[in-house]
GROMACS .gro file of C-alpha atoms in nm:
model
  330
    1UNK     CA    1   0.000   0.000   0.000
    2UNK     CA    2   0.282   0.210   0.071
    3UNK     CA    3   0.476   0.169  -0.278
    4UNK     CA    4   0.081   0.208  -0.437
    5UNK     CA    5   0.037   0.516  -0.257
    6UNK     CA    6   0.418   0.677  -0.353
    7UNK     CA    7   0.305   0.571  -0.721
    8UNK     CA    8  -0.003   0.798  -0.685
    9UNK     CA    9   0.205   1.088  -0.537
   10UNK     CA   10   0.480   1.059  -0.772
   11UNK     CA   11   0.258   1.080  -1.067
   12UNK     CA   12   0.051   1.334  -0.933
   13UNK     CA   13   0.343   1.549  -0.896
   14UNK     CA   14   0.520   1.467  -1.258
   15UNK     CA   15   0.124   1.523  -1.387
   16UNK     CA   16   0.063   1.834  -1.225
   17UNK     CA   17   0.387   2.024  -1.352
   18UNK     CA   18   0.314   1.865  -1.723
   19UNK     CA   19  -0.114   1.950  -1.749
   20UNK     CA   20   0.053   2.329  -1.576
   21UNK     CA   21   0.344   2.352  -1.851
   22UNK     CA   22   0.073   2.233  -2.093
   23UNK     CA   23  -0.209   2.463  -2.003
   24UNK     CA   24  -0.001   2.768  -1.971
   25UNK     CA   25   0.142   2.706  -2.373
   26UNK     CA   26  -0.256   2.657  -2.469
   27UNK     CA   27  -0.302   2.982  -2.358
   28UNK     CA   28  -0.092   3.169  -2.481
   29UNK     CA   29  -0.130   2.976  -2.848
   30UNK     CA   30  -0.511   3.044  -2.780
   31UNK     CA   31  -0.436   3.448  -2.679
   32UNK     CA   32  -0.185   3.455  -2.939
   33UNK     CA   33  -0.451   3.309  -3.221
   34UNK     CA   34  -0.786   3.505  -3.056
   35UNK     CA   35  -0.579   3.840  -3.067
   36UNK     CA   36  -0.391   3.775  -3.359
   37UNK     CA   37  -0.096   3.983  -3.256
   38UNK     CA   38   0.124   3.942  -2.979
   39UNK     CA   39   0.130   4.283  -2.889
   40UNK     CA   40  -0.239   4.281  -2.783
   41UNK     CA   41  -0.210   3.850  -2.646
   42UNK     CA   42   0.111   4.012  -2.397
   43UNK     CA   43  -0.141   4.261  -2.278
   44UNK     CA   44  -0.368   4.008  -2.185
   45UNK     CA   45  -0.189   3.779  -2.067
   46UNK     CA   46  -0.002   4.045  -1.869
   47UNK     CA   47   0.328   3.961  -2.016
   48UNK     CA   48   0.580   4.141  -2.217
   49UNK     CA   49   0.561   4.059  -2.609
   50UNK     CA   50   0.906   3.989  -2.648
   51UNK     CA   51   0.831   3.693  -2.343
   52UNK     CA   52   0.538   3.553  -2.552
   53UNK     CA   53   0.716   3.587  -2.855
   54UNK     CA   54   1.011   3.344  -2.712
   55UNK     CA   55   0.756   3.114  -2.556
   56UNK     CA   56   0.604   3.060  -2.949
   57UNK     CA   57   0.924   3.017  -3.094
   58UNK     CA   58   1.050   2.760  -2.854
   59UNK     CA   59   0.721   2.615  -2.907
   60UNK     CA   60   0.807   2.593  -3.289
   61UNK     CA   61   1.152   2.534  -3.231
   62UNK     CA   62   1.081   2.214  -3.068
   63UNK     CA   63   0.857   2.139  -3.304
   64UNK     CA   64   1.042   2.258  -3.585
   65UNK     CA   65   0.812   2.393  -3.798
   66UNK     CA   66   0.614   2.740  -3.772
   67UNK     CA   67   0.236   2.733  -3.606
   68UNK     CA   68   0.137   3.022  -3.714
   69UNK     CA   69   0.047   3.243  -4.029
   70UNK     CA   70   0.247   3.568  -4.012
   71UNK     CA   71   0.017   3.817  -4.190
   72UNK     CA   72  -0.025   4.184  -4.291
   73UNK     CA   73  -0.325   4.161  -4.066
   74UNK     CA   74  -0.220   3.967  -3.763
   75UNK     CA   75  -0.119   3.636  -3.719
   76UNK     CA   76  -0.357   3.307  -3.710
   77UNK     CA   77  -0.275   2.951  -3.692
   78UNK     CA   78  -0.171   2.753  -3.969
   79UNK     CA   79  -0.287   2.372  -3.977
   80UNK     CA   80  -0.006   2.228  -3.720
   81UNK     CA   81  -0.097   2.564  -3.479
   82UNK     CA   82  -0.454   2.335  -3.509
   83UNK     CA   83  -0.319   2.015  -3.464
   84UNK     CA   84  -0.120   2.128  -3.169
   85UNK     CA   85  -0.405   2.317  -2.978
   86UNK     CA   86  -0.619   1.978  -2.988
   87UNK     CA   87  -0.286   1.773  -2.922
   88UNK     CA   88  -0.229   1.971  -2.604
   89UNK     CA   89  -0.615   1.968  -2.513
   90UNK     CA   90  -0.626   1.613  -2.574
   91UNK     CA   91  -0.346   1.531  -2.344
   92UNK     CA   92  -0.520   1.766  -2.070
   93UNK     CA   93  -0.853   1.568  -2.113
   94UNK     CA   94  -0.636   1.217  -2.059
   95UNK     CA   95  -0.446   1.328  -1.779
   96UNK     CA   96  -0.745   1.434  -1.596
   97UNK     CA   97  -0.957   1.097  -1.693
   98UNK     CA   98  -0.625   0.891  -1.537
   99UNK     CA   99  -0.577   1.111  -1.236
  100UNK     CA  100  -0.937   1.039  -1.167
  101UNK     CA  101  -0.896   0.709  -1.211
  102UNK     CA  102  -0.619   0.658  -0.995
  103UNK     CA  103  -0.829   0.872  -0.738
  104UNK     CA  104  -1.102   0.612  -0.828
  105UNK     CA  105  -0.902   0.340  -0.721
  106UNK     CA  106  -0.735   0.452  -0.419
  107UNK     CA  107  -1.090   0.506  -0.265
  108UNK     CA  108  -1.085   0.886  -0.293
  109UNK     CA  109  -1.353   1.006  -0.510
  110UNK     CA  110  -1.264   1.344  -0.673
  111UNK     CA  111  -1.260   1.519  -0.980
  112UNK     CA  112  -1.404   1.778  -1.194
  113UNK     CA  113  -1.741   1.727  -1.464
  114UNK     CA  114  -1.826   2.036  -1.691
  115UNK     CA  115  -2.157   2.043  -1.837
  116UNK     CA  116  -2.306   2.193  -2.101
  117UNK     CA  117  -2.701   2.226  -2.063
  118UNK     CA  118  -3.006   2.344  -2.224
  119UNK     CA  119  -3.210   2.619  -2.043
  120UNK     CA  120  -3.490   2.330  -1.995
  121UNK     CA  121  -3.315   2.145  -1.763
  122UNK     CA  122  -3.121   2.355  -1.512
  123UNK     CA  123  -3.460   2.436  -1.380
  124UNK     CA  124  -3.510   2.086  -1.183
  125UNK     CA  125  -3.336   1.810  -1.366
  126UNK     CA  126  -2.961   1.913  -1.344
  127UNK     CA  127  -2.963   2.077  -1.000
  128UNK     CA  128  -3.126   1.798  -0.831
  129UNK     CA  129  -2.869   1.517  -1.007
  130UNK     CA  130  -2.605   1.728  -0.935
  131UNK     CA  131  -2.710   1.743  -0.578
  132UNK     CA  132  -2.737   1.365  -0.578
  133UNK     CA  133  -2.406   1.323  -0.714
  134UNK     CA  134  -2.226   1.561  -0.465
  135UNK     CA  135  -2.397   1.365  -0.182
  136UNK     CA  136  -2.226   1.067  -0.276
  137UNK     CA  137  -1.936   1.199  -0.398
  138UNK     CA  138  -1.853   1.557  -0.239
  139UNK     CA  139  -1.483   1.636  -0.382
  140UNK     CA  140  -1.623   1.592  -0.712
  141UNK     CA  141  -1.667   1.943  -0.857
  142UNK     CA  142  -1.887   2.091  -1.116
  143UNK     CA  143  -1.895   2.370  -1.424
  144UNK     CA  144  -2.239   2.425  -1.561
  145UNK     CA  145  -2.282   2.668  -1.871
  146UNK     CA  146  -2.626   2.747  -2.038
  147UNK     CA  147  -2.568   2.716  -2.337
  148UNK     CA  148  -2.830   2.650  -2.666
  149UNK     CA  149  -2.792   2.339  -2.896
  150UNK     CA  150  -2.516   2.485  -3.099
  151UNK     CA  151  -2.299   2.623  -2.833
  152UNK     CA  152  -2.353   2.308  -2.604
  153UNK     CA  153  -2.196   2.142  -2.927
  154UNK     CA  154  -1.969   2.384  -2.969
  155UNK     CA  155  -1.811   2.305  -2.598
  156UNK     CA  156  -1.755   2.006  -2.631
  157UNK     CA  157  -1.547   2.032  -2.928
  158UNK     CA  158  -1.309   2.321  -2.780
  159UNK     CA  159  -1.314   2.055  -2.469
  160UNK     CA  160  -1.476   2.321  -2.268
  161UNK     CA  161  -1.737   2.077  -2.142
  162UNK     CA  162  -1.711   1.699  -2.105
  163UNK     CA  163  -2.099   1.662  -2.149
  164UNK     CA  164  -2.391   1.818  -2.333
  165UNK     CA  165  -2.766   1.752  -2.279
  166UNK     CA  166  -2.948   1.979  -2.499
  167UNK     CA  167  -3.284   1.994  -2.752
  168UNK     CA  168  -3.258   1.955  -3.090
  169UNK     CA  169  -2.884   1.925  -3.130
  170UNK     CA  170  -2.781   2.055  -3.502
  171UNK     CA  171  -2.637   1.748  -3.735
  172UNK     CA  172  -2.289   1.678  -3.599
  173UNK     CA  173  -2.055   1.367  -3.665
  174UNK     CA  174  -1.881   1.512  -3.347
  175UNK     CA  175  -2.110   1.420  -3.131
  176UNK     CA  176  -2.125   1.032  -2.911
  177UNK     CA  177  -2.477   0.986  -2.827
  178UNK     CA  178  -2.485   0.891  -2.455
  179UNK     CA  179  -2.931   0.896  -2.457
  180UNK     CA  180  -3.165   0.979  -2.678
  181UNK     CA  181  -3.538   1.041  -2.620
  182UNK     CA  182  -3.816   1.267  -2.609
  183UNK     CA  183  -4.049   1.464  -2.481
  184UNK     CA  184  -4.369   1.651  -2.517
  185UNK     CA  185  -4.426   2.046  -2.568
  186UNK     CA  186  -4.666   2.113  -2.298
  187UNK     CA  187  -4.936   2.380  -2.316
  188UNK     CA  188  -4.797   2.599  -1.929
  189UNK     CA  189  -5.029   2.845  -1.777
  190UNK     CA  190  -5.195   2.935  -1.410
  191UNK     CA  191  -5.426   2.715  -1.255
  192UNK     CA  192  -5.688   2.962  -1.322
  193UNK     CA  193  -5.653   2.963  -1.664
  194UNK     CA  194  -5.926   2.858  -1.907
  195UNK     CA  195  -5.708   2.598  -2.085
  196UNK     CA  196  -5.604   2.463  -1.730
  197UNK     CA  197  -5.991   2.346  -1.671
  198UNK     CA  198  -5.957   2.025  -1.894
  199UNK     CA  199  -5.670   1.776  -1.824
  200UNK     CA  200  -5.505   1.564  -2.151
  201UNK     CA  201  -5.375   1.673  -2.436
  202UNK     CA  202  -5.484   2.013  -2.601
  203UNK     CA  203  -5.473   2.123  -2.908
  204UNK     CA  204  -5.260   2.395  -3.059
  205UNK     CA  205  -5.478   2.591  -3.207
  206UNK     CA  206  -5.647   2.642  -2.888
  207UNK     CA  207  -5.368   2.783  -2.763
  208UNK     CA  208  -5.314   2.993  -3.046
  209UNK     CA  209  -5.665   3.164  -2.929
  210UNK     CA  210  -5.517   3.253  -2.578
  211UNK     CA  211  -5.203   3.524  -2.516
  212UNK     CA  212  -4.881   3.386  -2.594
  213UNK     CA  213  -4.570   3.438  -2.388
  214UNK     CA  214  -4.312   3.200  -2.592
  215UNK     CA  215  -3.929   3.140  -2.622
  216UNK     CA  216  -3.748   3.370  -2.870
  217UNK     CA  217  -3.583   3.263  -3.187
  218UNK     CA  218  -3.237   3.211  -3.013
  219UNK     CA  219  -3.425   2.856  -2.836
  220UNK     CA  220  -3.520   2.524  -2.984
  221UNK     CA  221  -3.833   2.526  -2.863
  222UNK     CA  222  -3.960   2.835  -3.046
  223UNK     CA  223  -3.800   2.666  -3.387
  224UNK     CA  224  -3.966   2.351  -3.322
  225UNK     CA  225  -4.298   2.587  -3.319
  226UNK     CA  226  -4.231   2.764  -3.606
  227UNK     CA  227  -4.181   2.484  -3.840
  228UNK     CA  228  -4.480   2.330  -3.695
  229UNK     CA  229  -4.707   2.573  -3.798
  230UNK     CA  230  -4.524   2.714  -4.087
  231UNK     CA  231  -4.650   2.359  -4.283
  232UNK     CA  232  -4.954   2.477  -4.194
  233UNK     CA  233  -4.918   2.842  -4.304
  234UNK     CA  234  -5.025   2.985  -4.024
  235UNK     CA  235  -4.807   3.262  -3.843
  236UNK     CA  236  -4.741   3.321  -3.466
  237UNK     CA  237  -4.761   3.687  -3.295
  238UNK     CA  238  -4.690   3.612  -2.904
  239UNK     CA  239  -4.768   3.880  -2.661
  240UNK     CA  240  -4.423   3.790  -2.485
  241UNK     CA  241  -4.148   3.647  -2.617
  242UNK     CA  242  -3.793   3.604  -2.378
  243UNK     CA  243  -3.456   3.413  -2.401
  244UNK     CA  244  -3.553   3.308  -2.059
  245UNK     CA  245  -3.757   3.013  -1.972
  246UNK     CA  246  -3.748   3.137  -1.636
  247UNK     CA  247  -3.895   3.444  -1.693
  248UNK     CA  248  -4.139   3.300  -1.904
  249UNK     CA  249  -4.256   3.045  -1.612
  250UNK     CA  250  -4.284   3.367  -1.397
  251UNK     CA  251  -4.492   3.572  -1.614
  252UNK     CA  252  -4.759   3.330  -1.670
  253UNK     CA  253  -4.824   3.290  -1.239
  254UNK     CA  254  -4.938   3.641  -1.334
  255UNK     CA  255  -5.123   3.690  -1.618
  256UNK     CA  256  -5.362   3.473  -1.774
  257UNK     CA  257  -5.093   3.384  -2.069
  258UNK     CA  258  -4.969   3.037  -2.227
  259UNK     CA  259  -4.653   2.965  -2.220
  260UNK     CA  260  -4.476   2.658  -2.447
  261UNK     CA  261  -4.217   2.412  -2.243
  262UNK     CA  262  -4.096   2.106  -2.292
  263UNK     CA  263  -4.144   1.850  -1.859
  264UNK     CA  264  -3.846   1.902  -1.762
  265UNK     CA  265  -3.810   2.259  -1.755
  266UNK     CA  266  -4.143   2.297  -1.576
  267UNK     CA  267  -4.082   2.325  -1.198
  268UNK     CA  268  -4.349   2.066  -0.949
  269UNK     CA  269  -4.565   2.431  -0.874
  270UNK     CA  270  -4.923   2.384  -0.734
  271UNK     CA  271  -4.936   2.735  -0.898
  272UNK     CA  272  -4.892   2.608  -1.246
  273UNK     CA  273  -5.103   2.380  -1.471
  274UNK     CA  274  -4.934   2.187  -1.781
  275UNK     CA  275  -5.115   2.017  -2.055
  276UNK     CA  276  -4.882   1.830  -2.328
  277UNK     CA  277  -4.976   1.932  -2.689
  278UNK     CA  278  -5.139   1.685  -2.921
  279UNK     CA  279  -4.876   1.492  -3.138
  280UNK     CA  280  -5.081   1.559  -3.428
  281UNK     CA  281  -5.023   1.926  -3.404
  282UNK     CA  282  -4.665   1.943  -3.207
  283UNK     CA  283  -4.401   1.636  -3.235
  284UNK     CA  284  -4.184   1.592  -2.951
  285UNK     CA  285  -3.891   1.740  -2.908
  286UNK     CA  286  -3.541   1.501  -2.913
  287UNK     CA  287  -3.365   1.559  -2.606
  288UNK     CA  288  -2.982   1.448  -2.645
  289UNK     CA  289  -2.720   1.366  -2.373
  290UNK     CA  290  -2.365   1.351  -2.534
  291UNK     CA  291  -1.998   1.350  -2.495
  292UNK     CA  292  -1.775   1.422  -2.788
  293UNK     CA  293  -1.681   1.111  -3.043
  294UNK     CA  294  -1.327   0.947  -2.961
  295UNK     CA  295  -1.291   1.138  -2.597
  296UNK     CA  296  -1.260   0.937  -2.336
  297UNK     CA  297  -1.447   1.063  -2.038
  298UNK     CA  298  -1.314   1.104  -1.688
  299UNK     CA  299  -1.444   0.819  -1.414
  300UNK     CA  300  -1.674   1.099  -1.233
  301UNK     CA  301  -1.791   1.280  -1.621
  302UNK     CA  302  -1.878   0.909  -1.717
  303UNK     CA  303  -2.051   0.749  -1.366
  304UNK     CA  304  -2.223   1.140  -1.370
  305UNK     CA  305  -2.318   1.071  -1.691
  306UNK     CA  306  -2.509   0.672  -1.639
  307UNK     CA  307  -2.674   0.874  -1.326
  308UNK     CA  308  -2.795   1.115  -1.585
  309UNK     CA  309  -2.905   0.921  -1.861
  310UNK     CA  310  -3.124   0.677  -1.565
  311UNK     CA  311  -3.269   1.013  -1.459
  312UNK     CA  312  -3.356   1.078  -1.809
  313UNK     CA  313  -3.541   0.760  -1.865
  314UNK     CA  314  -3.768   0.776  -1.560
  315UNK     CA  315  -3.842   1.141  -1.651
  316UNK     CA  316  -4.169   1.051  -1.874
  317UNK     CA  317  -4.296   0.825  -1.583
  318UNK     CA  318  -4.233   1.126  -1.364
  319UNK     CA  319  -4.424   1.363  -1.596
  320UNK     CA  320  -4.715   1.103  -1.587
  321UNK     CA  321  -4.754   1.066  -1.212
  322UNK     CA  322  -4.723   1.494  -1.194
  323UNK     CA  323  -4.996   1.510  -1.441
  324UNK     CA  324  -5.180   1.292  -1.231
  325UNK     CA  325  -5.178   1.412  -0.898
  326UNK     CA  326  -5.227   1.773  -1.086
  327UNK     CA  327  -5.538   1.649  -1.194
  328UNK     CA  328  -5.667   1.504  -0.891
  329UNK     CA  329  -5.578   1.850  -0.680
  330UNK     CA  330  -5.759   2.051  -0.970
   0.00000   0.00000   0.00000
């Protein structure tokens, strides 16, 4: 146990000074490349620009060949700048799956899972697995950024998020599908509301006769609308429209308004009164959980991950028994 436990130190030391050595040359590649000048990348970075400029051409000089484009304009990187940037991001992404494995092994459960989430479920779904997760596993940390189908994808691919679980993810061949399934848009308003009378499935041109407060353009919900009804010609003029789901949930506890959400965004409110939206009228919407193709996750991303996905598949039972016990207090 001894010799086990010097191997852990050891390579926790040698892998701390590499991922640190490694990190600091991704940023200043990355400043170097978002900037494209070194005068303005040594102001951020809060270095002098002859410094950077010797940390880039030891960079090449070991490589021995130029990473970046030296233009009139500024400079960018030139295909190996690319393949080096996802080298050294790779190599981060490994050495935090092993150290977590080796954490994993020795009985210490740690490490670090970044998600990238839809709006819809950082209401109830992500908060309360996260919760879950930390109860079991408390040194394991957590980055969650709201992000909308394309950034969600987006992260993953700059490895700025080991996970994604959006709606409607855009056509990627990045993307490992970890679950796929769906749900229902549901017809949201105030228990007082006229729709909120009847229980089951309504019809969407019943709510098209009622105040709309709906997600903008920049959500997949309000696309999946929109090409609904465009195949049926019919245009939409909400009386509200937000980027926030949130606000959205908010505004119709006060007005007699109907909102559009897809379960898991709406929150278990006596207040509130959710009818799903007939499949003839509304398909559901394809919720995704993924990682990126070829990455292999870190022992906490991937056991957060299964915990996820389980949640995931319950969720339409869930949304069943809510709908019931809504009906029976109504």
């Amino acid at each position: 146990m001894l010799i086990f436990d010097a191997a852990v130190a050891f390579y926790e030391t040698e892998a701390q000074h590499g991922l640190v050595r490694h990190q600091r040359i991704l940023t200043y590649v990355a400043e170097v490349a978002r900037a494209g000048s070194i005068r303005r990348a040594a102001e951020r970075l809060n270095i002098t620009p002859s410094a950077l400029t010797r940390q880039i051409q030891d960079v090449e000089y070991e490589l021995g060949t130029p990473i970046f484009e030296r233009l009139p304009q500024g400079m960018r990187l030139n295909a190996a700048g690319e393949l080096l940037a996802r080298h050294i991001r790779d190599q981060a992404a490994d050495l935090d799956r092993v150290r977590s494995q080796i954490a994993d092994l020795s009985g210490v459960r740690r490490g670090h899972v970044a998600l990238a989430c839809s709006q819809a479920f950082v209401t109830q779904t992500v908060p309360e697995e996260v919760e879950a997760y930390r109860a079991r596993y408390p040194q394991v940390g957590f980055t969650v950024q709201v992000r909308d189908h394309a950034q969600a994808v987006a992260a993953l691919t700059a490895f700025e998020a080991d996970l994604a679980l959006v709606l409607e993810p855009p056509p990627s061949a990045d993307l490992h599908p970890l679950y796929s399934g769906h749900q229902p848009l549901c017809a949201l308003m105030r228990a007082g509301h006229p729709l909120a009378a009847v229980d089951g499935p309504v019809r969407l041109r019943e709510c098209l006769t009622h105040a709309l407060a709906l997600p903008d353009r920049s959500l997949a919900i309000r696309h999946h609308i929109e090409q609904a009804l465009a195949r049926r010609g019919v245009g939409l003029r909400p009386a509200v429209e937000s980027g926030s789901l949130e606000f959205l949930r908010n505004l119709v506890l006060r007005e007699d308004l109907v909102s559009l959400q897809i379960p898991s965004g709406i929150p278990d409110d006596p207040c509130l009164r959710s009818r799903p939206i007939d499949a003839r009228d509304l398909t559901p919407m394809t919720v995704y959980l993924a990682q990126l193709r070829g990455r292999l996750l870190s022992v906490a991303a991937a056991k957060f991950a299964d915990q996820l996905a389980a949640r995931l598949n319950r969720q339409p039972l869930q949304a069943r028994a809510r709908a019931e016990r809504t009906s029976e207090d109504g």
